[in-house]
């Protein structure tokens, strides 16, 4: 038989456990948001920032590892940029954000955010995943001068 609660104690005085006044103890689980936000909160189709493109190593036909190409820095300006060969790219306001490679029609779609890097998935089997890492803008600024035609 439990004794009535006294000032600041509940239950058996001999157990030495302090319990809150009022007799109720509520157990709860507090859920915090994930450390990696949804991609739509990190990148929009009209974004204007610099990113370093990180490509994975590939495997050649003889199963030898081919080193990744040199890191490429892109400068988004209202969602558009040009690569080193002068090809124009434009982010599309899809959900999630995506764009088309102009030279072969590959679609690159934002998949997730992982440790401050954007993880993209592509329809190109040779490069199924590409990451973008935020970077500081450099003096080599490219003006995309391209109109994004949304198809």
Phi, psi and omega in degrees: 000131181273143177274156177297152182288137176248168184319103175083357179233151179226140175079211186290124179297335187278347183280349175072007181267128175277137177230151181296148175297149179104343173082000181250132172239123182249122173269135178216159178245122180261123180261125177262152179296154180297154181289339179254111183290165177298144182305326182295340177274345185261323184224129176244164183294344179251024183297149178223081179215169177262140180224144171262127181272125180247117180253146179282158172292146180252171176244134178280174181301327180273016178069014175280144180283127177263125182297150180293155177294165179302152180296138180249135175253127177247149179242099178291137173225106186053040175081009182233153176198167175239145177274181182295340178269003178086005179284137182270136177236146179219128175293139178259141181281052177271173178236102004279170180303143179210172171204165182248134175287121186292337184276338181217002176081005177300137176259128178248122186239134178294123185261307183200177174243128183227110178052053177070008176251141173277130178253119181253146171247144181236165175270005180268116183295338179283337179221073184290336181222134177226142179244146172243133178244135180297144180218162176282144179296143178255176180289342179276083182263130180252132175268112185299323181042047177229144176266129181279112176265112182276121180254000000 
